[in-house]
PDB file of C-alpha atoms and ligand atoms in Angstrom:
ATOM      1  CA  MET I   1     129.026  46.085 213.676  1.00 46.00           C
ATOM      2  CA  THR I   2     127.514  43.593 211.301  1.00 55.00           C
ATOM      3  CA  VAL I   3     128.779  43.044 207.985  1.00 60.00           C
ATOM      4  CA  SER I   4     126.152  43.178 205.177  1.00 71.00           C
ATOM      5  CA  THR I   5     125.876  40.704 202.531  1.00 92.00           C
ATOM      6  CA  LEU I   6     126.351  41.622 198.501  1.00 95.00           C
ATOM      7  CA  THR I   7     123.019  40.306 198.117  1.00 96.00           C
ATOM      8  CA  GLN I   8     121.928  42.808 201.479  1.00 96.00           C
ATOM      9  CA  ARG I   9     123.420  45.538 199.882  1.00 97.00           C
ATOM     10  CA  LEU I  10     122.110  45.075 196.325  1.00 97.00           C
ATOM     11  CA  GLU I  11     118.816  45.065 198.140  1.00 97.00           C
ATOM     12  CA  GLN I  12     119.338  48.227 199.604  1.00 97.00           C
ATOM     13  CA  VAL I  13     120.889  50.059 196.622  1.00 98.00           C
ATOM     14  CA  ARG I  14     117.481  48.809 194.679  1.00 98.00           C
ATOM     15  CA  GLN I  15     115.454  50.342 197.852  1.00 98.00           C
ATOM     16  CA  GLN I  16     117.104  53.434 197.364  1.00 98.00           C
ATOM     17  CA  ILE I  17     116.516  53.785 193.441  1.00 98.00           C
ATOM     18  CA  ARG I  18     112.974  53.062 194.304  1.00 98.00           C
ATOM     19  CA  ASP I  19     113.150  55.956 196.746  1.00 98.00           C
ATOM     20  CA  ALA I  20     115.090  58.663 194.497  1.00 98.00           C
ATOM     21  CA  ALA I  21     112.877  57.915 191.358  1.00 98.00           C
ATOM     22  CA  HIS I  22     109.522  57.859 194.044  1.00 98.00           C
ATOM     23  CA  ALA I  23     110.939  61.506 195.284  1.00 98.00           C
ATOM     24  CA  ALA I  24     111.534  62.812 191.911  1.00 98.00           C
ATOM     25  CA  GLN I  25     107.691  61.408 190.344  1.00 98.00           C
ATOM     26  CA  ARG I  26     109.013  58.940 188.158  1.00 98.00           C
ATOM     27  CA  SER I  27     107.845  55.351 188.136  1.00 97.00           C
ATOM     28  CA  SER I  28     110.875  52.831 189.884  1.00 93.00           C
ATOM     29  CA  ASP I  29     110.924  50.633 187.042  1.00 95.00           C
ATOM     30  CA  SER I  30     112.347  54.237 184.482  1.00 97.00           C
ATOM     31  CA  VAL I  31     115.732  53.435 186.434  1.00 98.00           C
ATOM     32  CA  ARG I  32     117.942  50.400 185.322  1.00 98.00           C
ATOM     33  CA  LEU I  33     120.800  49.226 188.000  1.00 98.00           C
ATOM     34  CA  LEU I  34     123.879  48.506 186.126  1.00 99.00           C
ATOM     35  CA  ALA I  35     125.946  46.340 188.871  1.00 98.00           C
ATOM     36  CA  VAL I  36     129.344  47.784 188.141  1.00 98.00           C
ATOM     37  CA  SER I  37     131.896  44.557 188.277  1.00 98.00           C
ATOM     38  CA  LYS I  38     135.241  45.945 187.847  1.00 97.00           C
ATOM     39  CA  THR I  39     138.116  44.442 189.554  1.00 96.00           C
ATOM     40  CA  ARG I  40     135.130  42.386 190.905  1.00 97.00           C
ATOM     41  CA  ALA I  41     135.856  38.276 191.402  1.00 97.00           C
ATOM     42  CA  ILE I  42     133.624  35.972 189.455  1.00 97.00           C
ATOM     43  CA  GLU I  43     132.002  34.829 192.407  1.00 96.00           C
ATOM     44  CA  GLU I  44     130.795  37.891 193.912  1.00 97.00           C
ATOM     45  CA  ILE I  45     129.077  38.335 190.000  1.00 98.00           C
ATOM     46  CA  ARG I  46     127.849  34.885 190.357  1.00 97.00           C
ATOM     47  CA  GLU I  47     126.175  35.746 193.597  1.00 96.00           C
ATOM     48  CA  ALA I  48     124.723  39.452 191.874  1.00 97.00           C
ATOM     49  CA  LEU I  49     123.584  36.978 189.326  1.00 97.00           C
ATOM     50  CA  ALA I  50     121.678  34.626 191.595  1.00 96.00           C
ATOM     51  CA  ALA I  51     119.892  37.911 193.928  1.00 96.00           C
ATOM     52  CA  GLY I  52     118.861  38.543 190.403  1.00 97.00           C
ATOM     53  CA  GLN I  53     120.905  41.082 189.021  1.00 98.00           C
ATOM     54  CA  THR I  54     121.666  40.620 185.361  1.00 98.00           C
ATOM     55  CA  ALA I  55     123.036  43.600 183.974  1.00 98.00           C
ATOM     56  CA  PHE I  56     126.378  44.233 184.691  1.00 98.00           C
ATOM     57  CA  GLY I  57     129.604  47.060 183.446  1.00 98.00           C
ATOM     58  CA  GLU I  58     133.174  46.745 182.858  1.00 98.00           C
ATOM     59  CA  SER I  59     135.733  49.103 182.262  1.00 98.00           C
ATOM     60  CA  TYR I  60     139.103  47.302 181.276  1.00 97.00           C
ATOM     61  CA  LEU I  61     138.722  44.855 178.460  1.00 98.00           C
ATOM     62  CA  GLN I  62     140.864  41.931 179.978  1.00 97.00           C
ATOM     63  CA  GLU I  63     139.563  41.634 182.983  1.00 97.00           C
ATOM     64  CA  ALA I  64     135.733  41.568 181.199  1.00 98.00           C
ATOM     65  CA  LEU I  65     136.776  38.931 178.664  1.00 98.00           C
ATOM     66  CA  VAL I  66     137.828  36.530 181.421  1.00 98.00           C
ATOM     67  CA  LYS I  67     135.076  37.330 183.043  1.00 98.00           C
ATOM     68  CA  ILE I  68     132.670  36.719 180.129  1.00 98.00           C
ATOM     69  CA  ARG I  69     134.252  33.698 179.311  1.00 98.00           C
ATOM     70  CA  ALA I  70     134.129  32.063 182.507  1.00 98.00           C
ATOM     71  CA  LEU I  71     129.982  33.104 182.755  1.00 98.00           C
ATOM     72  CA  ALA I  72     129.362  31.932 179.431  1.00 97.00           C
ATOM     73  CA  ASP I  73     126.636  30.425 180.267  1.00 95.00           C
ATOM     74  CA  ALA I  74     125.008  33.163 182.211  1.00 97.00           C
ATOM     75  CA  PRO I  75     121.416  35.072 181.230  1.00 97.00           C
ATOM     76  CA  ILE I  76     124.032  38.626 181.626  1.00 98.00           C
ATOM     77  CA  GLU I  77     123.895  41.194 179.802  1.00 98.00           C
ATOM     78  CA  TRP I  78     127.207  42.990 179.688  1.00 98.00           C
ATOM     79  CA  HIS I  79     128.185  46.489 179.352  1.00 99.00           C
ATOM     80  CA  PHE I  80     131.492  48.455 178.428  1.00 98.00           C
ATOM     81  CA  ILE I  81     131.768  51.519 180.491  1.00 98.00           C
ATOM     82  CA  GLY I  82     135.743  52.383 180.410  1.00 97.00           C
ATOM     83  CA  PRO I  83     137.755  54.478 177.743  1.00 96.00           C
ATOM     84  CA  ILE I  84     138.198  52.772 174.606  1.00 97.00           C
ATOM     85  CA  GLN I  85     141.211  52.412 172.370  1.00 96.00           C
ATOM     86  CA  SER I  86     141.428  51.552 168.553  1.00 96.00           C
ATOM     87  CA  ASN I  87     142.992  48.332 169.545  1.00 97.00           C
ATOM     88  CA  LYS I  88     139.967  47.162 171.170  1.00 97.00           C
ATOM     89  CA  THR I  89     137.085  47.668 169.836  1.00 98.00           C
ATOM     90  CA  ALA I  90     136.980  44.384 168.175  1.00 98.00           C
ATOM     91  CA  ALA I  91     136.792  42.255 171.269  1.00 98.00           C
ATOM     92  CA  ILE I  92     134.576  45.013 172.555  1.00 98.00           C
ATOM     93  CA  ALA I  93     132.315  44.936 169.448  1.00 98.00           C
ATOM     94  CA  THR I  94     131.898  40.838 169.668  1.00 98.00           C
ATOM     95  CA  HIS I  95     131.639  40.790 173.849  1.00 98.00           C
ATOM     96  CA  PHE I  96     129.509  43.156 174.982  1.00 98.00           C
ATOM     97  CA  ASP I  97     125.843  43.884 174.697  1.00 98.00           C
ATOM     98  CA  TRP I  98     126.282  47.789 175.191  1.00 99.00           C
ATOM     99  CA  VAL I  99     129.149  50.752 175.087  1.00 99.00           C
ATOM    100  CA  HIS I 100     129.026  53.607 176.962  1.00 98.00           C
ATOM    101  CA  SER I 101     131.745  55.024 176.623  1.00 98.00           C
ATOM    102  CA  ILE I 102     131.754  56.403 172.446  1.00 98.00           C
ATOM    103  CA  ASP I 103     133.163  59.628 172.260  1.00 97.00           C
ATOM    104  CA  ARG I 104     134.688  59.990 168.866  1.00 97.00           C
ATOM    105  CA  LEU I 105     133.459  59.004 165.619  1.00 98.00           C
ATOM    106  CA  LYS I 106     136.420  56.688 164.540  1.00 98.00           C
ATOM    107  CA  ILE I 107     135.708  54.261 167.778  1.00 98.00           C
ATOM    108  CA  ALA I 108     132.053  54.055 166.470  1.00 98.00           C
ATOM    109  CA  GLN I 109     133.285  53.486 162.784  1.00 98.00           C
ATOM    110  CA  ARG I 110     135.339  50.673 163.944  1.00 98.00           C
ATOM    111  CA  LEU I 111     132.708  49.234 166.413  1.00 98.00           C
ATOM    112  CA  ASN I 112     130.055  49.018 164.016  1.00 98.00           C
ATOM    113  CA  ASP I 113     132.434  47.653 161.107  1.00 98.00           C
ATOM    114  CA  GLN I 114     133.109  44.706 163.950  1.00 98.00           C
ATOM    115  CA  ARG I 115     129.971  44.062 164.983  1.00 98.00           C
ATOM    116  CA  GLY I 116     129.372  41.853 161.822  1.00 93.00           C
ATOM    117  CA  ARG I 117     125.808  40.092 161.443  1.00 94.00           C
ATOM    118  CA  ARG I 118     125.333  40.577 164.968  1.00 97.00           C
ATOM    119  CA  PRO I 119     122.244  42.560 166.502  1.00 98.00           C
ATOM    120  CA  PRO I 120     123.383  46.181 166.935  1.00 98.00           C
ATOM    121  CA  LEU I 121     125.322  47.205 169.310  1.00 98.00           C
ATOM    122  CA  ASN I 122     123.431  49.397 171.743  1.00 98.00           C
ATOM    123  CA  VAL I 123     125.438  52.767 172.549  1.00 99.00           C
ATOM    124  CA  CYS I 124     125.747  56.027 174.409  1.00 99.00           C
ATOM    125  CA  ILE I 125     127.863  58.463 173.332  1.00 98.00           C
ATOM    126  CA  GLN I 126     129.763  60.081 176.252  1.00 98.00           C
ATOM    127  CA  VAL I 127     129.876  63.741 176.746  1.00 97.00           C
ATOM    128  CA  ASN I 128     132.054  66.166 179.255  1.00 96.00           C
ATOM    129  CA  THR I 129     129.689  68.140 181.223  1.00 92.00           C
ATOM    130  CA  SER I 130     132.303  69.309 183.884  1.00 85.00           C
ATOM    131  CA  ASN I 131     134.724  70.686 181.079  1.00 75.00           C
ATOM    132  CA  GLU I 132     137.429  69.049 183.031  1.00 66.00           C
ATOM    133  CA  SER I 133     140.129  68.401 180.339  1.00 58.00           C
ATOM    134  CA  SER I 134     140.777  64.913 182.643  1.00 57.00           C
ATOM    135  CA  LYS I 135     138.016  63.261 181.585  1.00 67.00           C
ATOM    136  CA  ALA I 136     137.066  61.640 178.837  1.00 84.00           C
ATOM    137  CA  GLY I 137     133.679  62.712 176.484  1.00 95.00           C
ATOM    138  CA  ILE I 138     133.196  64.538 173.670  1.00 96.00           C
ATOM    139  CA  ALA I 139     132.219  68.194 174.147  1.00 95.00           C
ATOM    140  CA  GLU I 140     128.583  69.322 174.374  1.00 95.00           C
ATOM    141  CA  ALA I 141     129.746  71.632 170.627  1.00 95.00           C
ATOM    142  CA  GLU I 142     130.337  68.620 168.788  1.00 97.00           C
ATOM    143  CA  LEU I 143     128.092  66.117 170.171  1.00 98.00           C
ATOM    144  CA  GLU I 144     124.944  66.653 167.582  1.00 98.00           C
ATOM    145  CA  SER I 145     127.274  65.892 164.703  1.00 98.00           C
ATOM    146  CA  LEU I 146     128.401  63.061 166.380  1.00 98.00           C
ATOM    147  CA  ALA I 147     125.071  61.777 167.080  1.00 98.00           C
ATOM    148  CA  ARG I 148     124.127  62.272 163.514  1.00 98.00           C
ATOM    149  CA  ALA I 149     126.846  60.160 162.106  1.00 98.00           C
ATOM    150  CA  ILE I 150     126.526  57.133 164.633  1.00 98.00           C
ATOM    151  CA  ARG I 151     122.524  57.474 163.452  1.00 98.00           C
ATOM    152  CA  GLN I 152     123.986  56.678 159.772  1.00 98.00           C
ATOM    153  CA  LEU I 153     126.057  53.459 160.892  1.00 98.00           C
ATOM    154  CA  PRO I 154     123.388  50.295 160.962  1.00 98.00           C
ATOM    155  CA  GLY I 155     125.369  48.189 163.463  1.00 98.00           C
ATOM    156  CA  LEU I 156     125.115  50.516 166.260  1.00 98.00           C
ATOM    157  CA  ARG I 157     121.951  51.538 167.695  1.00 98.00           C
ATOM    158  CA  LEU I 158     122.149  55.321 169.484  1.00 98.00           C
ATOM    159  CA  ARG I 159     120.450  55.004 172.813  1.00 98.00           C
ATOM    160  CA  GLY I 160     121.376  58.095 174.814  1.00 98.00           C
ATOM    161  CA  LEU I 161     124.162  59.855 176.690  1.00 98.00           C
ATOM    162  CA  MET I 162     126.442  59.178 179.169  1.00 98.00           C
ATOM    163  CA  THR I 163     128.660  61.219 181.838  1.00 97.00           C
ATOM    164  CA  ILE I 164     131.240  60.786 184.389  1.00 95.00           C
ATOM    165  CA  PRO I 165     131.062  64.217 186.141  1.00 93.00           C
ATOM    166  CA  ALA I 166     133.838  65.564 188.399  1.00 89.00           C
ATOM    167  CA  PRO I 167     133.647  64.489 191.757  1.00 87.00           C
ATOM    168  CA  GLU I 168     131.488  67.422 193.670  1.00 85.00           C
ATOM    169  CA  THR I 169     129.984  67.184 197.255  1.00 83.00           C
ATOM    170  CA  ASP I 170     127.884  69.914 197.209  1.00 87.00           C
ATOM    171  CA  PRO I 171     123.946  68.324 195.925  1.00 81.00           C
ATOM    172  CA  ASP I 172     123.634  71.726 194.623  1.00 87.00           C
ATOM    173  CA  LYS I 173     126.499  71.424 192.371  1.00 89.00           C
ATOM    174  CA  GLN I 174     126.098  67.600 191.943  1.00 90.00           C
ATOM    175  CA  ARG I 175     123.050  68.943 189.744  1.00 95.00           C
ATOM    176  CA  LEU I 176     124.122  70.908 186.437  1.00 95.00           C
ATOM    177  CA  PRO I 177     126.371  68.189 185.107  1.00 95.00           C
ATOM    178  CA  PHE I 178     123.064  65.684 185.192  1.00 97.00           C
ATOM    179  CA  ARG I 179     121.178  68.526 184.422  1.00 97.00           C
ATOM    180  CA  ARG I 180     123.085  69.505 181.147  1.00 96.00           C
ATOM    181  CA  LEU I 181     123.385  65.779 180.057  1.00 98.00           C
ATOM    182  CA  ARG I 182     119.601  65.733 180.183  1.00 98.00           C
ATOM    183  CA  GLU I 183     119.211  69.351 178.415  1.00 98.00           C
ATOM    184  CA  CYS I 184     121.555  67.501 175.351  1.00 98.00           C
ATOM    185  CA  ARG I 185     119.643  64.540 174.973  1.00 98.00           C
ATOM    186  CA  ASP I 186     116.646  66.981 175.262  1.00 98.00           C
ATOM    187  CA  ARG I 187     117.839  68.953 171.988  1.00 98.00           C
ATOM    188  CA  LEU I 188     118.843  65.465 170.353  1.00 98.00           C
ATOM    189  CA  ASN I 189     115.381  64.388 170.491  1.00 98.00           C
ATOM    190  CA  HIS I 190     113.918  67.596 169.635  1.00 98.00           C
ATOM    191  CA  LEU I 191     115.979  66.623 166.342  1.00 98.00           C
ATOM    192  CA  GLY I 192     113.600  63.531 166.309  1.00 98.00           C
ATOM    193  CA  MET I 193     116.669  61.325 167.781  1.00 98.00           C
ATOM    194  CA  GLN I 194     114.092  59.171 170.071  1.00 97.00           C
ATOM    195  CA  LEU I 195     116.909  58.441 172.604  1.00 98.00           C
ATOM    196  CA  ASP I 196     115.555  56.117 175.596  1.00 98.00           C
ATOM    197  CA  THR I 197     118.688  56.479 177.815  1.00 98.00           C
ATOM    198  CA  LEU I 198     120.538  58.769 180.166  1.00 98.00           C
ATOM    199  CA  SER I 199     123.704  56.554 181.960  1.00 98.00           C
ATOM    200  CA  MET I 200     124.421  58.946 184.921  1.00 98.00           C
ATOM    201  CA  GLY I 201     124.924  58.388 188.530  1.00 97.00           C
ATOM    202  CA  MET I 202     127.453  56.078 190.630  1.00 97.00           C
ATOM    203  CA  SER I 203     127.566  55.550 194.038  1.00 96.00           C
ATOM    204  CA  ASN I 204     128.138  58.897 195.856  1.00 93.00           C
ATOM    205  CA  ASP I 205     125.337  60.631 193.364  1.00 94.00           C
ATOM    206  CA  MET I 206     122.963  58.391 192.287  1.00 96.00           C
ATOM    207  CA  PHE I 207     120.066  60.097 193.919  1.00 96.00           C
ATOM    208  CA  THR I 208     121.069  63.436 192.609  1.00 95.00           C
ATOM    209  CA  ALA I 209     121.423  61.788 189.017  1.00 97.00           C
ATOM    210  CA  ILE I 210     117.832  60.337 189.232  1.00 98.00           C
ATOM    211  CA  ALA I 211     116.355  63.568 190.573  1.00 97.00           C
ATOM    212  CA  GLU I 212     117.308  64.474 186.752  1.00 97.00           C
ATOM    213  CA  GLY I 213     116.557  62.017 184.866  1.00 98.00           C
ATOM    214  CA  ALA I 214     119.309  59.482 185.000  1.00 98.00           C
ATOM    215  CA  THR I 215     117.588  55.391 182.946  1.00 98.00           C
ATOM    216  CA  ILE I 216     121.033  53.833 184.527  1.00 98.00           C
ATOM    217  CA  VAL I 217     123.159  54.071 187.210  1.00 98.00           C
ATOM    218  CA  ARG I 218     126.102  52.510 186.992  1.00 98.00           C
ATOM    219  CA  ILE I 219     126.968  51.445 190.969  1.00 98.00           C
ATOM    220  CA  GLY I 220     130.154  49.528 191.843  1.00 98.00           C
ATOM    221  CA  THR I 221     130.764  50.546 194.952  1.00 97.00           C
ATOM    222  CA  ALA I 222     127.372  50.515 197.164  1.00 97.00           C
ATOM    223  CA  VAL I 223     126.799  47.112 195.489  1.00 97.00           C
ATOM    224  CA  PHE I 224     129.887  45.501 195.846  1.00 96.00           C
ATOM    225  CA  GLY I 225     131.661  47.282 199.204  1.00 92.00           C
ATOM    226  CA  PRO I 226     135.024  49.132 198.196  1.00 90.00           C
ATOM    227  CA  ARG I 227     137.094  48.483 195.639  1.00 83.00           C
ATOM    228  CA  PRO I 228     140.001  46.362 196.744  1.00 76.00           C
ATOM    229  CA  ASN I 229     142.848  47.523 194.698  1.00 66.00           C
ATOM    230  CA  SER I 230     141.076  50.388 193.926  1.00 54.00           C
ATOM    231  CA  ARG I 231     142.567  51.570 190.879  1.00 53.00           C
ATOM    232  CA  LYS I 232     141.740  55.280 189.642  1.00 48.00           C
ATOM    233  CA  HIS I 233     138.677  55.074 187.660  1.00 46.00           C
TER     234      HIS I 233
HETATM  235  C1  PLP F   1     133.766  52.609 188.463  1.00 80.85           C
HETATM  236  C2  PLP F   1     132.631  52.816 187.434  1.00 80.85           C
HETATM  237  C3  PLP F   1     131.360  53.115 188.471  1.00 80.85           C
HETATM  238  C4  PLP F   1     130.797  53.186 189.612  1.00 80.85           C
HETATM  239  O1  PLP F   1     131.812  53.549 190.355  1.00 80.85           O
HETATM  240  P1  PLP F   1     131.196  53.501 192.259  1.00 80.85           P
HETATM  241  O2  PLP F   1     131.646  55.006 192.812  1.00 80.85           O
HETATM  242  O3  PLP F   1     132.054  52.478 192.480  1.00 80.85           O
HETATM  243  O4  PLP F   1     129.990  53.074 191.985  1.00 80.85           O
HETATM  244  C5  PLP F   1     130.581  54.199 187.575  1.00 80.85           C
HETATM  245  N1  PLP F   1     130.748  54.201 185.994  1.00 80.85           N
HETATM  246  C6  PLP F   1     131.807  54.031 185.506  1.00 80.85           C
HETATM  247  C7  PLP F   1     132.121  54.509 184.401  1.00 80.85           C
HETATM  248  C8  PLP F   1     133.196  53.743 186.213  1.00 80.85           C
HETATM  249  O5  PLP F   1     134.306  53.668 185.995  1.00 80.85           O
END
């Protein structure tokens, strides 16, 4: 058995993204790869960096801050993709370039206030597209008013929507939450919001997400291999 290196896996994922975009008749540069580096060592991030990957996603703040400090000299765009408690917003607002997981106004307001004089923080609203009580994300019915409120905050730039669907292996069923997220984005754009981002698709459902319009896929396992101490998301 050949063990592929991180660099090889990264190239393979890039090729899969191009193939999925091509199959969906989309240009391959319309889909960005966010390498999800939670639980990964700083050395692994450096290796991915050396292979040209510059956008990294983290879910656990304390762990992320250690990496961000250690890699302060590297040209990395850091994305926060995990659940956000209000006592964590100050560090998130000052250390990250993107936040994908906003699901309530109070968190958005705190990030806005704490962003200070930095350029606006790019944000996505996390939407619950599976109606599962265990998963984070705002209900679709409340999305428009949250989006309108966030657009009033000068420290934030609302870029789009994010979702983490319930696990589903049947490709036909996999599609539905992604389609719902795209339809939510289209509705908001009809209201004049100009959202350019759909953050959806992980290692197991990337192909389907791209078929439904993903512009950022968040990929951990397929890039870095199985997570060591598989902390549940
Ligand atoms: C861990 C995680 C991912 C990556 O999942 P993989 O299945 O390893 O690709 C993507 N998005 C979020 C929000 C995550 O927490």
